[in-house]
Structures are given as structure tokens and as C-alpha cells.
């Protein structure tokens, strides 16, 4: 007699929108089991019964053979009496109860869909919305959970008979794929002129013709609009830059495939893996000499941001255009990207000559993610499409739900329930009113999507941050202020699943310190709940405050004072140099800072690279670009001991100035400077290890987006015997700050 068994199985994690139900159906059917599977507000729920051996094999294979796109967090099995199910079915999702289900990130078009897209005999030939259970829009079209068609922006497109047959056929890859559609029943493409009127002809072919003619076209993607021009077209790229009011910040370039990428940049195995990953991020790579890319695309840069197409529309457009194209955010300057058709035509009408649009609504805007490889791995510079809103897992759970409001620039927010930390997509700078509105709406959307009602709200200590003001305006919550650079180190700890304590090295821009100065070059003894300042870069005035950020030559004056009066940086800024020197002496309008950001700005100006900037971090980024990576020489900074270690970074600037005066090549000087900063960090960490007994360092802060500095610092720390933590999943800059704030607030809540 065959022993029968029944189990109810609860699967949690990223298991909706990734082909999990079809996988369960196929597995149960292959094993001759009966029952049913459905999505619900917690994840996937399975009732399965049959022969004991079959049920046991089912439970083993459920985790062993799960779809590659899924991420199982937990499987709970409860035995019960057989219910007499006949056959195995997929039933409708259950929207009742507290929402715990995870929403998957948007997925790049899979190879099967690309083959269907290219098949002349297929009914989806050249159809720009091909998608299946393994690819397509997810987070950006989701209105609620569970992930079922009626709770997405596909709800308005009733499936035709052919699509419905595929959707209900267990042997078809469109089986239970919520974005399933075709030309007969799905979204459609249109090409509009600058005023929003329809243009005749095939939209893809006509769009490519406009691009070849040097026109700027706004293209609707997964998470919003992009602005496109051919990457080799100098006049078009320059026109786009002028219209967008983006003076020098680099544009991203989309290439059709890896072969095309290799004609523009050095693409090694690591870079190829990042480019072809399911997130399809922008990847910063070394530009090849003579690469056919217009100077206006990435002025002053030795690298390019490349990405591969991630929607059928992109594939079709690149195939028609037959060359790489610039694909940059559909916005003006620092506004949020446009994601609604009417808004795009209104806001981008002065930039775009035409609009390639479709009628599938984007519910949530999401920029492209940006990654940068380095010898020890990769750094996330912007975490958005392809990554958000999939959660990070905290080492220990938060006792109460937490909202962390992040910083002012490069803003994100973070919501925590239990061990899950939901870090939002990159939002932008909150000093823009539209971005601030998107920030507030995004918090509301996440709270509803994941059924989180924050009881603890973490914020930066700077009362001027709009994110802080938002936190302080909330009622009925417990507020937790977190010092900016502690949050950076906590973000690195959370990124690595650690709790500390560590020697935290925060190399960052200026931010609110605990002693009335602006911190940013900090050595901290830190765990998640607390931190103690152990050392810092020597204080230096920032003449003009915010003006010193926009005009790095001011920081050169602050570091040099009256030394080397014959340098070019002094001559170039002679009209204002005396006034700035006076500010540094009196301290009037010159707040004191220990920040590493202004140090890099000073050397950039000293080398004649950048006296003024047009975007955040430009001077430091271009200094890194100029540095000779083969340079092994190093400048030395004095470190003094007292209550705190103090690194006299002015020594590095003076040494660089002496080499400038001696006519040394700027690339050599920049290389020696980077090595000198890395050496100073390691010397401090060694001295602090002797006093604290700590042998693990955590590196964070916006300055550590610099791959050369990061590589030099990590290799030297490891050579000195340290265990080194760096960021791998969230940005080291302010885009990761909210995760750190949330981790600190949760840790403090646990300790009360």
C-alpha cells in the first residue's frame, strides 16, 4: 500500500514574478503530485499531496532547483491530512492579510524572448513588449501585492485568445507570466513630434532616422524616459548637453552587445559579467584610444558608462540605428526623470525633437543603476533599476518598524521590518521640489506595498537637510538622530552583514559633526549602535562655505595660504585670492572642516584640472582620471597623537605644490597624492589597532567611489594584516546612507 502524505508549504523571499509558480507546477506534475499553488501577500503558498517519496523529493527539489531569478529566504512546511486533490493547479492570488511578499526588480529581456522578437514567422516579431515569466517589467509596473496582472499597470490590457492560451498552458514559457501580451492585445508604440502630435510611419524606423539626422529623441523605457542621440554624433551630443543644461557631467552610452562594447572600452571578464547581468546597469569602463564617441559625451573622462539593452524596444532601436547611442536621463539638470507621457512632453519639449512613447504606464520611476569595477570587486555608485526594491538582510532583526530618511543629495530612504531592509531606488537631490515630492510619495508607496507602518524614524543630525525636516514633521513616531559618518560606516557594516565593532574610515564630503565643525575625514570606533571618534584629517577652513564646493580653487588657497605665490592656480584666480586668504585667516564665512572631499578638490585645482565645478564631485573625479595608475611614489602626511589622531593633509598639498613648481607631470603628481592618502589611512589604522585591538576596517563615504584610492587603500590595509570591509551592494556615498541610519536605529532599539 502506497503511503500518502500532504504538506502545506510557505515560501518567502523573491518568489513572485520570477517564474516560481510555473516551476512548482512543473515539479509537482513531474512527480505525479496533486494540489495547488498561489501567490499571496506573504509569498508563495503550496498545498501538495501524493506518495511519500514524491512529496519528499518535491521538498528537496523546491529549493535545490528553484528558478535562477528567485531568492528563497525561508521555507516553512506543515504536515496535514490528504485533502483528496485531483491534479495540480495554479490558483488566483490571495490579496488578504498583512503584506509580506517581496516585489522583484525589473528584469532584462531574456534570450528566449529575444529569439521570439527576431522570428519573422512569429506573432511577436518586432513587438517591443515581448516578456515572459523570466523577464520584463516588475517593480516599475507594480501597484500592489501579490504580483498578479490585476495589480500591475498591465491590468488594462485584456489578453487575446492566443495570449490567454499561452498564459494557461503549463508547457509554455508564458505560463502565468503577468506581462504576457502581443500586438493584438498589448501596449502599442507611437512616435510623437515635439508638441505631442503623432508622426507617420513605423515608429522604430522613423525614430532611428531622426537619430541619424542628429535629432534628440525622448525614449520611454522601463522606469522613465531617456534622451537619445547617436554616441558618435558630436553636434547632436553637444545640442543635447546644451538643452538639458548639463554642462559636463558624462552621458551613458547604450551598446547593442559585448562586441560593440569592446570597440569602445576595455571589457574584461568582470566587466562583461556586470554588463550582462540581469540588472543591465551602466558600468564605468576604461575608454579605448580612438573610440568612436563624441567628445561631448564624456568630456574630461578616460572612462565611459556603458550599458546593454534591457527592453525589446532598446534592442529594436539599436538594431535599426546600427551604432551605439547616448541614453541619458529624461530630465532637465537635476530634476527627477519624467515617467508619464504628458509630463514628458511638457517638461522635455524644449529638449527633445520627438518622443518614442507607449501606453503601458510606469507606476514608479527608476533611474538606471551605475556600477564601477575595481580590482577587488565592484562599487555600486547608484542603486536603482534592476536592484530596487529587493531587500537587504540585516544580521539581526529590528524590534520595531523603522523608516530612515537619508541625506540631502543622492537621496534614498530605507524601510525596515524584521531583518528586511527595503532601500529605495536612487531619487536625486532633495533641493529640487519635484524630487522632494517623489521622495515623500515613494515613502508612502513603499509603506503600502510592504505593509510597513514605521514606529522609529532615523534622520541625519543636520537640521538643514530636507530629509531631516521631513522626519521631524512626522508625528507618533520615535525619532533617532544619527551622525552622518557613523551612518556611512553602519551602511558598510549592514552591506556586509556585520555588526562591528570596527575601525571605520569615512572619507566623505563635508557633513554635520558633533563638535560644531564639518566632518568628513574620520577614523571611528564603530558598531551599529554607537561610534567614537578616534581621529580625523586636520581642520581646514572652507572659505565661502558652499562656494568652496563650487569653486575648488578656494580650497587650494585654504591649504596653501601664502606658500607658492607663483603657481598658476594663484595667477588664474588673482582677483579673488587675497579675499579668500583673508577669510581663511579670520574664519569669517569659512567654516572649519575635516572633510576629505575638499582635500581632493584643492589638489585638482592646484594641478589646473578644475577651478570650478558643474556637478557634485567633479573635481575629485577628474583628478582621479588624470592620475597615473603606474605611479608608485607617495607623498607623506604627518600624523600627530593626542586625544585624537590628526592627519595633517596639508603636507600632501604642499608636496604636490612643490612638484607642480618643479614642473613634474600632473599625472605623476595625482598618482603620488592618491598613494599618499592611502598610506596615511593605513598608518592611522595601524596606530588605532595598537590602541583598540580591532583588526577589521570598514571603508565608506563618497570619496571612496574613487576606484584608484579604494584599490590602493585596500591593498595596503590587507598587506598590513587587516580584514577590510567595502561596499558591494549599496553605494558608499549618500545613496547608501539611509541603510546605515536604519541599521543604527534598529540596533539602538534592540539595546533599549
XYZ file of C-alpha atoms in Angstrom:
752
model
C 0.000 0.000 0.000
C 1.364 3.414 -1.018
C 1.818 5.800 1.885
C 0.325 9.196 1.006
C 1.369 12.477 2.524
C 0.196 16.062 2.349
C 2.141 19.208 3.248
C 1.370 22.912 3.190
C 4.448 24.864 2.158
C 5.048 28.570 2.687
C 7.923 30.010 0.589
C 9.131 33.540 1.304
C 11.670 35.713 -0.485
C 11.853 36.914 -4.086
C 9.426 34.293 -5.373
C 6.817 36.334 -7.245
C 7.328 37.466 -10.805
C 10.292 35.127 -11.299
C 8.567 32.016 -12.679
C 8.188 30.308 -9.312
C 4.585 29.134 -9.664
C 5.199 27.583 -13.106
C 8.278 25.888 -11.658
C 6.228 24.464 -8.769
C 3.515 23.318 -11.182
C 6.012 21.533 -13.427
C 7.810 19.939 -10.484
C 4.612 18.635 -8.881
C 3.270 17.363 -12.209
C 6.532 15.549 -12.992
C 6.399 13.814 -9.615
C 2.730 12.845 -10.011
C 1.604 15.004 -7.093
C -1.711 16.798 -6.619
C -2.548 20.129 -5.027
C -2.322 23.813 -5.863
C -0.055 26.839 -5.689
C -0.836 30.536 -5.452
C 0.753 33.890 -4.807
C -0.409 35.702 -1.717
C 0.620 38.661 0.398
C 3.402 36.687 2.084
C 4.998 34.992 -0.929
C 4.026 31.626 -2.440
C 1.721 29.119 -0.751
C 1.652 25.474 -1.864
C -0.609 22.587 -0.948
C 0.839 19.336 -2.249
C -0.028 15.671 -1.644
C 0.795 12.274 -3.032
C 3.162 9.387 -2.496
C 5.511 9.915 0.449
C 8.648 9.544 -1.685
C 7.291 12.024 -4.234
C 6.451 14.648 -1.609
C 9.885 14.300 -0.027
C 11.567 14.687 -3.442
C 9.334 17.722 -4.096
C 10.512 19.418 -0.898
C 14.152 18.727 -1.730
C 13.893 19.926 -5.333
C 11.844 23.002 -4.355
C 14.969 24.715 -3.032
C 17.616 22.821 -4.993
C 16.140 23.528 -8.431
C 14.366 26.840 -7.827
C 14.349 29.343 -10.735
C 17.626 31.217 -11.112
C 15.877 34.561 -10.671
C 14.314 33.587 -7.341
C 15.867 34.199 -3.935
C 14.356 31.957 -1.275
C 14.575 33.352 2.254
C 12.626 30.671 4.078
C 10.570 27.540 3.503
C 8.054 26.500 6.158
C 6.473 23.043 5.927
C 3.404 21.907 7.875
C 2.068 18.344 7.521
C -1.635 17.630 7.277
C -4.170 15.040 6.244
C -4.555 14.451 2.466
C -7.419 16.536 1.103
C -8.124 14.449 -1.983
C -6.848 16.969 -4.561
C -7.025 15.807 -8.173
C -4.258 17.123 -10.393
C -2.180 20.188 -9.679
C -3.363 23.725 -10.393
C -2.260 27.340 -10.146
C -4.977 29.357 -8.473
C -5.644 33.071 -8.283
C -3.591 35.158 -5.878
C -4.946 35.939 -2.440
C -4.676 39.670 -1.566
C -5.932 39.255 2.014
C -3.828 39.666 5.132
C -0.678 41.543 6.150
C 1.589 42.099 3.144
C 4.951 40.342 3.424
C 5.547 39.347 -0.198
C 8.586 40.778 -1.952
C 8.376 42.628 -5.245
C 11.070 41.649 -7.750
C 13.210 44.212 -9.526
C 12.717 44.819 -13.242
C 14.373 42.132 -15.365
C 16.237 42.474 -18.657
C 14.802 40.732 -21.719
C 15.746 37.046 -21.741
C 17.280 35.130 -24.659
C 14.044 33.243 -25.377
C 12.144 36.498 -25.786
C 14.900 37.911 -27.995
C 14.580 34.904 -30.271
C 10.824 35.435 -30.412
C 11.378 39.127 -31.134
C 13.609 38.243 -34.108
C 11.447 35.428 -35.533
C 9.765 36.629 -38.776
C 7.265 33.786 -38.564
C 6.212 34.556 -35.003
C 3.268 36.697 -33.987
C 5.503 38.812 -31.763
C 8.084 39.564 -34.457
C 9.480 43.051 -33.754
C 6.921 43.564 -30.989
C 8.597 45.870 -28.427
C 6.788 44.468 -25.363
C 7.739 40.802 -25.518
C 8.095 39.409 -21.987
C 7.700 36.113 -20.172
C 7.947 34.584 -16.714
C 11.725 35.165 -16.759
C 11.916 38.798 -17.856
C 10.178 42.106 -18.278
C 8.776 44.901 -16.125
C 8.247 44.199 -12.444
C 8.766 46.885 -9.767
C 8.059 49.823 -12.081
C 4.594 48.491 -13.040
C 3.504 47.047 -9.680
C 0.690 48.786 -7.816
C 0.341 46.208 -5.046
C 0.963 42.619 -3.979
C 0.638 39.773 -4.673
C 2.302 40.103 -8.088
C -0.716 39.420 -10.275
C -1.664 41.146 -13.504
C -4.634 42.966 -11.967
C -2.295 44.715 -9.535
C 0.054 45.977 -12.266
C -0.249 48.584 -14.991
C -0.915 45.693 -17.403
C -4.391 45.362 -15.880
C -5.952 47.468 -18.626
C -4.780 45.130 -21.395
C -7.129 42.136 -21.662
C -5.303 39.138 -23.138
C -6.397 37.916 -26.548
C -7.276 34.245 -27.061
C -3.760 33.327 -28.189
C -2.046 35.033 -25.253
C -4.584 33.595 -22.831
C -3.921 30.102 -24.176
C -0.167 30.579 -23.616
C -0.775 32.058 -20.183
C -2.738 28.970 -19.101
C -0.537 26.365 -20.815
C 1.888 24.720 -18.342
C 4.193 23.813 -21.211
C 4.567 27.379 -22.463
C 7.158 29.837 -21.141
C 4.413 32.482 -20.955
C 2.603 30.278 -18.437
C 1.375 32.583 -15.673
C 3.659 35.383 -16.935
C 1.841 38.552 -15.900
C 3.315 40.844 -18.619
C 2.179 38.480 -21.406
C 0.797 40.351 -24.417
C 1.114 40.668 -28.189
C 0.333 43.240 -30.913
C -3.316 42.189 -30.854
C -3.904 42.856 -27.156
C -0.979 44.663 -25.558
C 0.623 48.075 -25.405
C 1.453 49.877 -28.620
C 4.229 52.217 -29.699
C 3.882 55.733 -31.085
C 6.306 58.377 -32.313
C 5.333 61.952 -31.485
C 6.744 65.295 -32.548
C 7.953 67.879 -30.041
C 4.379 69.080 -29.427
C 2.967 65.604 -28.870
C 1.351 65.045 -32.288
C 1.643 61.631 -33.968
C 4.261 61.131 -36.675
C 3.578 58.729 -39.512
C 5.419 55.529 -40.336
C 6.945 52.696 -38.369
C 7.889 54.270 -35.010
C 11.191 52.371 -34.655
C 12.420 53.038 -38.190
C 11.318 56.664 -38.089
C 12.951 57.173 -34.703
C 16.246 55.749 -35.984
C 16.067 58.085 -38.995
C 15.631 61.076 -36.707
C 18.584 59.973 -34.582
C 20.822 59.540 -37.629
C 19.859 63.073 -38.659
C 21.159 64.405 -35.330
C 17.799 64.888 -33.655
C 17.254 64.372 -29.919
C 14.591 61.748 -29.166
C 12.980 61.055 -25.785
C 12.532 57.285 -25.434
C 10.222 55.738 -22.840
C 11.998 52.907 -21.029
C 11.141 50.674 -18.071
C 11.482 53.254 -15.316
C 11.114 56.519 -17.161
C 12.205 58.487 -20.186
C 15.719 58.691 -21.626
C 17.104 61.219 -24.067
C 18.901 59.660 -27.015
C 21.357 60.738 -29.718
C 23.967 58.730 -31.661
C 27.063 58.412 -29.493
C 29.430 59.416 -32.309
C 27.435 62.495 -33.368
C 29.275 65.492 -31.885
C 26.712 68.132 -32.860
C 23.785 66.101 -31.539
C 25.552 65.296 -28.261
C 26.523 68.955 -27.817
C 22.961 70.058 -28.539
C 21.589 67.577 -26.018
C 24.068 68.823 -23.414
C 23.098 72.450 -24.009
C 19.346 71.838 -23.985
C 19.499 69.641 -20.898
C 21.618 72.255 -19.036
C 24.140 69.565 -18.206
C 27.422 71.287 -18.847
C 29.922 68.476 -18.318
C 28.521 65.516 -16.374
C 29.052 62.375 -18.511
C 26.299 60.716 -20.504
C 25.782 56.946 -20.537
C 26.076 55.029 -23.801
C 23.978 52.016 -24.759
C 25.655 49.421 -26.992
C 23.976 46.558 -28.808
C 26.192 43.764 -27.455
C 29.571 42.946 -25.937
C 31.302 43.129 -29.320
C 30.160 46.701 -29.723
C 31.158 47.438 -26.128
C 34.668 46.121 -26.807
C 35.062 48.599 -29.660
C 34.622 51.437 -27.183
C 36.083 50.229 -23.882
C 38.363 47.677 -22.277
C 35.955 44.904 -21.285
C 37.430 42.118 -19.170
C 35.601 39.134 -17.723
C 34.396 41.012 -14.660
C 33.071 43.891 -16.765
C 31.328 41.502 -19.149
C 29.628 39.792 -16.215
C 28.376 43.107 -14.844
C 27.173 44.299 -18.246
C 25.258 41.112 -18.987
C 23.790 40.599 -15.513
C 20.023 40.623 -15.148
C 20.059 44.224 -13.878
C 21.803 45.550 -17.038
C 23.348 48.511 -15.177
C 25.525 51.276 -16.515
C 29.120 50.093 -15.992
C 32.016 52.567 -15.936
C 34.872 51.168 -18.033
C 38.226 52.424 -19.385
C 37.750 54.117 -22.749
C 39.867 52.847 -25.637
C 42.058 55.323 -27.550
C 40.234 56.410 -30.671
C 36.871 55.031 -29.567
C 34.207 56.464 -31.903
C 32.404 58.521 -29.285
C 31.820 62.265 -29.496
C 33.877 64.449 -27.150
C 30.657 65.964 -25.811
C 29.513 62.581 -24.433
C 32.028 62.353 -21.554
C 34.272 65.433 -21.526
C 37.424 65.128 -19.432
C 36.915 61.424 -18.740
C 39.097 58.439 -19.515
C 36.154 56.124 -18.948
C 32.683 55.663 -20.390
C 29.466 54.469 -18.813
C 28.247 51.594 -20.989
C 25.083 49.534 -20.746
C 23.445 46.829 -22.822
C 19.809 46.987 -23.982
C 17.361 45.684 -21.398
C 13.997 46.003 -23.146
C 12.839 44.719 -26.537
C 12.351 48.346 -27.563
C 16.036 49.093 -26.934
C 17.088 46.016 -28.902
C 14.927 47.018 -31.866
C 16.081 50.610 -31.839
C 19.773 49.725 -31.659
C 19.365 47.156 -34.428
C 17.746 49.795 -36.634
C 20.267 52.501 -35.735
C 23.258 50.135 -36.143
C 25.521 52.151 -33.848
C 25.827 52.982 -30.129
C 23.601 55.707 -28.739
C 23.694 58.061 -25.820
C 20.909 57.224 -23.398
C 20.745 59.707 -20.549
C 18.029 60.532 -18.038
C 14.929 62.256 -19.389
C 15.087 65.360 -17.233
C 16.409 68.889 -17.058
C 19.532 69.247 -14.934
C 18.829 67.605 -11.533
C 15.052 67.111 -11.785
C 13.607 63.589 -11.445
C 13.316 61.739 -14.744
C 9.956 62.071 -16.477
C 7.915 58.856 -16.430
C 4.446 59.922 -17.555
C 3.791 60.699 -21.224
C 2.046 64.055 -20.818
C 4.571 65.247 -18.250
C 7.423 64.184 -20.524
C 6.084 66.163 -23.461
C 5.651 69.205 -21.209
C 8.995 69.021 -19.380
C 11.139 67.714 -22.202
C 9.521 69.645 -25.038
C 12.395 72.128 -25.066
C 14.959 69.325 -25.272
C 13.543 66.534 -27.426
C 12.659 66.857 -31.104
C 10.487 63.750 -30.891
C 9.092 61.237 -28.376
C 9.010 57.451 -28.694
C 6.194 56.526 -26.296
C 3.867 53.667 -25.435
C 0.668 53.229 -23.435
C 1.947 50.875 -20.717
C 2.036 53.122 -17.667
C 5.100 53.359 -15.434
C 3.834 53.314 -11.865
C 7.200 54.015 -10.187
C 10.094 55.857 -11.816
C 13.529 54.268 -11.581
C 16.843 55.515 -12.970
C 19.486 53.182 -14.338
C 21.799 51.624 -11.764
C 25.501 52.505 -12.074
C 28.387 50.189 -11.120
C 32.143 50.586 -11.244
C 34.521 47.613 -11.292
C 37.799 47.665 -9.414
C 40.437 45.023 -8.753
C 38.728 43.829 -5.562
C 35.183 43.652 -6.918
C 32.795 46.435 -7.875
C 31.296 49.533 -6.310
C 27.644 50.499 -6.669
C 27.505 54.203 -7.458
C 23.738 54.328 -7.948
C 21.300 51.597 -6.913
C 18.040 51.741 -8.826
C 16.540 49.790 -11.753
C 17.343 46.095 -11.614
C 18.095 46.172 -7.879
C 15.349 48.082 -6.053
C 13.156 47.228 -4.219
C 14.639 43.815 -3.396
C 15.632 43.968 0.273
C 18.937 43.577 2.024
C 19.007 41.271 5.015
C 20.146 42.649 8.355
C 22.223 40.450 10.643
C 19.726 40.916 13.473
C 16.049 41.918 13.263
C 14.677 45.332 14.116
C 12.322 45.168 17.125
C 10.013 47.776 15.587
C 9.454 49.007 12.006
C 11.954 51.713 11.008
C 11.980 54.488 8.420
C 15.342 56.113 7.652
C 15.164 59.359 5.693
C 18.702 59.500 4.312
C 20.607 62.573 3.188
C 20.036 65.651 1.055
C 21.979 64.751 -2.099
C 21.768 61.477 -4.000
C 18.821 60.729 -1.773
C 17.295 57.377 -0.863
C 15.101 56.237 2.008
C 15.021 52.866 3.764
C 12.238 50.940 5.471
C 12.980 48.042 7.813
C 10.706 45.333 9.160
C 12.329 42.461 10.983
C 15.522 41.592 9.137
C 14.415 43.009 5.798
C 15.753 46.435 4.816
C 13.958 47.906 1.793
C 16.300 50.509 0.335
C 14.567 52.732 -2.186
C 15.813 53.370 -5.676
C 18.024 56.435 -6.203
C 15.821 59.529 -6.047
C 18.161 62.501 -6.572
C 18.808 65.773 -4.774
C 16.040 66.883 -2.437
C 16.672 70.576 -3.037
C 14.642 70.056 -6.219
C 10.940 70.358 -5.401
C 9.901 67.533 -7.746
C 12.487 65.217 -6.208
C 11.258 66.063 -2.730
C 7.701 65.237 -3.800
C 8.942 61.949 -5.294
C 10.732 61.215 -2.003
C 7.548 61.682 0.053
C 5.388 59.750 -2.429
C 7.972 56.980 -2.588
C 7.888 56.503 1.183
C 4.099 56.244 1.077
C 4.258 53.743 -1.801
C 6.784 51.502 -0.057
C 4.836 51.647 3.204
C 1.718 50.497 1.360
C 3.461 47.943 -0.844
C 5.177 46.201 2.062
C 2.584 46.995 4.730
C 5.064 48.805 6.993
C 3.997 51.445 9.491
C 7.174 52.990 10.905
C 7.380 53.418 14.653
C 11.011 54.576 14.671
C 12.296 57.252 12.265
C 16.019 57.827 11.757
C 17.470 61.014 10.326
C 20.679 62.952 9.838
C 21.756 65.423 12.506
C 21.879 68.340 10.058
C 18.668 70.324 10.666
C 19.022 71.943 7.254
C 18.554 68.703 5.325
C 15.069 68.473 3.833
C 15.119 64.757 4.669
C 15.693 65.682 8.321
C 12.885 68.232 8.207
C 10.562 65.587 6.797
C 11.441 63.250 9.666
C 10.925 65.946 12.279
C 7.470 66.735 10.898
C 6.220 63.172 11.401
C 4.055 62.517 14.435
C 3.506 59.465 16.599
C 6.994 58.086 15.971
C 10.232 57.871 17.923
C 12.956 59.999 16.324
C 16.574 58.827 16.210
C 19.296 61.216 15.043
C 22.342 59.527 13.505
C 25.629 61.299 12.856
C 26.321 61.312 9.129
C 29.631 59.440 9.091
C 28.542 56.889 11.669
C 25.687 56.146 9.266
C 28.192 55.642 6.441
C 30.173 53.086 8.444
C 26.956 51.398 9.617
C 25.885 51.192 5.968
C 29.113 49.359 5.140
C 28.551 47.008 8.095
C 24.967 46.293 7.012
C 26.103 45.844 3.405
C 28.452 43.098 4.625
C 26.078 41.513 7.158
C 28.296 42.616 10.065
C 27.631 44.337 13.379
C 31.117 45.547 14.417
C 32.980 46.888 16.207
C 35.416 48.008 13.512
C 37.816 50.805 12.764
C 35.593 52.843 10.476
C 37.250 55.042 7.869
C 34.790 57.592 6.472
C 36.244 59.634 3.615
C 33.402 61.846 2.568
C 32.186 65.311 1.721
C 31.537 67.858 4.495
C 28.678 66.980 6.834
C 27.398 67.929 10.271
C 29.802 66.846 13.037
C 29.337 66.583 16.770
C 31.669 69.456 17.680
C 30.325 72.287 15.550
C 32.657 71.578 12.612
C 32.015 69.828 9.330
C 33.343 66.269 9.454
C 34.298 64.050 6.530
C 37.776 62.596 7.044
C 37.038 60.406 10.066
C 38.506 57.437 11.902
C 35.838 55.923 14.135
C 35.483 53.021 16.503
C 32.054 51.951 15.331
C 29.454 49.283 15.705
C 25.818 49.576 14.678
C 24.629 51.176 17.895
C 27.432 53.632 18.634
C 30.646 55.202 17.453
C 33.569 57.054 18.981
C 35.775 59.462 17.074
C 39.396 58.293 17.220
C 40.995 60.548 14.611
C 40.419 62.848 11.680
C 42.026 64.947 8.991
C 43.330 68.247 10.344
C 40.767 71.028 10.269
C 40.954 73.485 7.399
C 38.684 76.463 6.636
C 36.254 76.336 3.740
C 36.339 79.950 2.515
C 32.866 80.904 1.398
C 31.288 77.704 2.730
C 29.198 76.278 -0.112
C 31.117 78.482 -2.556
C 34.229 76.420 -1.799
C 32.388 73.327 -3.028
C 31.514 75.029 -6.311
C 34.970 76.631 -6.676
C 37.704 74.165 -5.675
C 40.446 76.789 -6.154
C 39.264 78.272 -2.853
C 40.337 75.074 -1.104
C 43.729 75.282 -2.800
C 44.063 78.744 -1.252
C 42.945 77.455 2.152
C 45.611 74.739 2.127
C 48.447 76.746 0.549
C 47.897 80.084 2.306
C 50.854 82.299 1.316
C 53.049 79.489 0.022
C 54.000 79.199 -3.668
C 52.606 82.572 -4.812
C 53.899 81.960 -8.323
C 51.719 78.930 -9.037
C 49.249 79.048 -11.919
C 46.279 78.443 -9.604
C 47.151 81.709 -7.833
C 47.539 83.629 -11.099
C 44.305 82.248 -12.540
C 42.343 83.415 -9.505
C 44.396 86.504 -8.597
C 41.368 88.788 -8.492
C 39.816 86.925 -5.564
C 42.794 85.178 -3.972
C 43.531 87.899 -1.337
C 39.904 87.979 -0.188
C 39.814 84.209 0.159
C 43.084 84.215 2.110
C 41.602 86.853 4.420
C 38.606 84.610 5.049
C 40.872 81.677 5.913
C 42.716 83.827 8.476
C 39.677 85.417 10.139
C 37.349 82.433 9.842
C 34.506 84.735 8.793
C 32.381 82.848 6.275
C 34.845 79.961 6.387
C 33.520 77.011 8.403
C 36.130 74.530 9.581
C 36.114 71.041 8.113
C 37.982 67.772 8.409
C 36.431 66.518 5.176
C 38.422 64.567 2.610
C 36.329 65.922 -0.268
C 37.775 69.459 -0.174
C 41.284 67.985 0.056
C 40.841 66.312 -3.325
C 39.250 69.488 -4.688
C 42.283 71.504 -3.621
C 44.734 69.252 -5.443
C 42.520 69.195 -8.539
C 42.643 72.996 -8.689
C 46.363 73.020 -7.907
C 47.025 70.815 -10.949
C 44.913 73.045 -13.185
C 42.303 70.337 -13.672
C 39.268 72.042 -12.202
C 38.901 75.515 -10.658
C 35.094 75.401 -10.737
C 32.648 72.520 -10.962
C 29.296 71.975 -12.627
C 28.279 68.849 -10.702
C 28.974 67.262 -7.329
C 32.345 65.516 -7.043
C 33.562 66.652 -10.458
C 36.951 67.991 -9.351
C 37.848 64.835 -7.435
C 36.593 62.564 -10.223
C 38.700 64.352 -12.837
C 41.724 64.292 -10.527
C 41.411 60.514 -10.379
C 41.051 60.388 -14.153
C 44.323 62.292 -14.537
C 46.307 60.150 -12.068
C 48.926 57.781 -13.460
C 47.931 54.343 -12.093
C 51.503 53.097 -12.576
C 52.958 55.731 -10.227
C 54.421 54.170 -7.079
C 55.722 57.321 -5.411
C 53.864 58.753 -2.449
C 53.606 61.981 -0.503
C 53.819 61.735 3.299
C 51.415 63.336 5.762
C 52.376 63.978 9.367
C 50.188 62.218 11.943
C 50.127 63.605 15.460
C 48.856 61.809 18.543
C 46.813 63.288 21.372
C 43.269 62.782 22.477
C 42.659 62.115 18.773
C 44.940 61.187 15.907
C 45.259 64.083 13.474
C 46.356 63.614 9.860
C 47.957 66.801 8.559
C 46.719 66.564 4.995
C 48.179 69.978 4.187
C 51.517 68.151 3.911
C 50.153 66.328 0.873
C 49.030 69.568 -0.756
C 52.371 71.272 -0.087
C 54.273 68.322 -1.548
C 52.052 68.385 -4.624
C 52.585 72.160 -4.939
C 56.343 71.697 -4.782
C 56.168 69.161 -7.605
C 53.953 71.482 -9.639
C 56.525 74.257 -9.188
C 59.259 71.830 -10.267
C 57.390 71.009 -13.485
C 56.517 67.390 -12.624
C 53.843 65.828 -14.832
C 50.314 66.277 -13.379
C 49.556 62.562 -13.799
C 52.555 61.707 -11.654
C 51.560 64.241 -9.006
C 47.971 62.974 -8.916
C 49.249 59.405 -8.562
C 51.566 60.334 -5.698
C 48.748 62.198 -3.982
C 46.385 59.207 -4.160
C 49.114 56.941 -2.805
C 49.810 59.439 -0.026
C 46.169 59.465 1.097
C 46.081 55.654 1.096
C 49.329 55.498 3.095
C 48.002 57.968 5.666
C 44.815 55.920 6.114
C 46.795 52.729 6.676
C 49.223 54.344 9.114
C 46.298 55.673 11.157
C 44.564 52.290 11.161
C 47.752 50.568 12.340
C 48.139 53.087 15.174
C 44.483 52.646 16.155
C 44.730 48.864 16.034
C 47.506 49.055 18.602
C 45.230 51.029 20.916
C 41.891 49.281 20.318
C 42.814 45.731 19.413
C 40.491 45.950 16.411
C 41.747 44.295 13.245
C 38.778 44.910 10.907
C 38.347 48.129 8.971
C 35.208 49.352 7.203
C 35.626 51.858 4.376
C 32.809 54.187 3.387
C 31.974 57.693 2.194
C 31.598 59.360 -1.199
C 35.352 59.848 -1.683
C 35.713 56.049 -1.758
C 33.785 55.940 -5.012
C 37.281 56.701 -6.323
C 38.437 53.280 -7.601
C 42.134 54.165 -7.600
C 42.034 55.348 -3.988
C 39.956 52.337 -2.953
C 42.324 49.865 -4.609
C 45.417 51.491 -3.112
C 43.878 51.663 0.360
C 42.532 48.109 0.396
C 45.737 46.520 -0.868
C 47.814 48.412 1.721
C 45.427 47.582 4.573
C 45.434 43.905 3.662
C 49.225 43.936 3.419
C 49.228 45.350 6.968
C 47.160 42.378 8.145
C 43.714 43.983 8.276
C 40.409 42.410 7.355
C 38.768 45.012 5.108
C 35.046 45.631 4.542
C 33.966 47.593 1.462
C 30.627 48.255 -0.189
C 29.329 45.729 -2.709
C 25.530 46.133 -2.782
C 24.836 49.753 -1.826
C 26.693 52.976 -2.637
C 29.491 54.179 -0.329
C 28.153 57.698 -0.878
C 24.925 59.221 0.361
C 22.840 56.781 -1.687
C 23.622 54.171 0.970
C 23.265 56.460 3.967
C 19.633 55.609 4.736
C 20.523 51.926 5.113
C 23.139 52.884 7.695
C 20.706 55.123 9.550
C 18.141 52.325 9.632
C 20.699 49.802 10.891
C 21.760 52.188 13.671
C 18.172 52.913 14.706
C 17.345 49.191 14.802
C 20.467 48.410 16.856
C 19.696 51.147 19.372
C 16.125 49.928 19.599
C 17.407 46.450 20.430
C 19.615 47.819 23.204
C 16.854 49.740 24.997
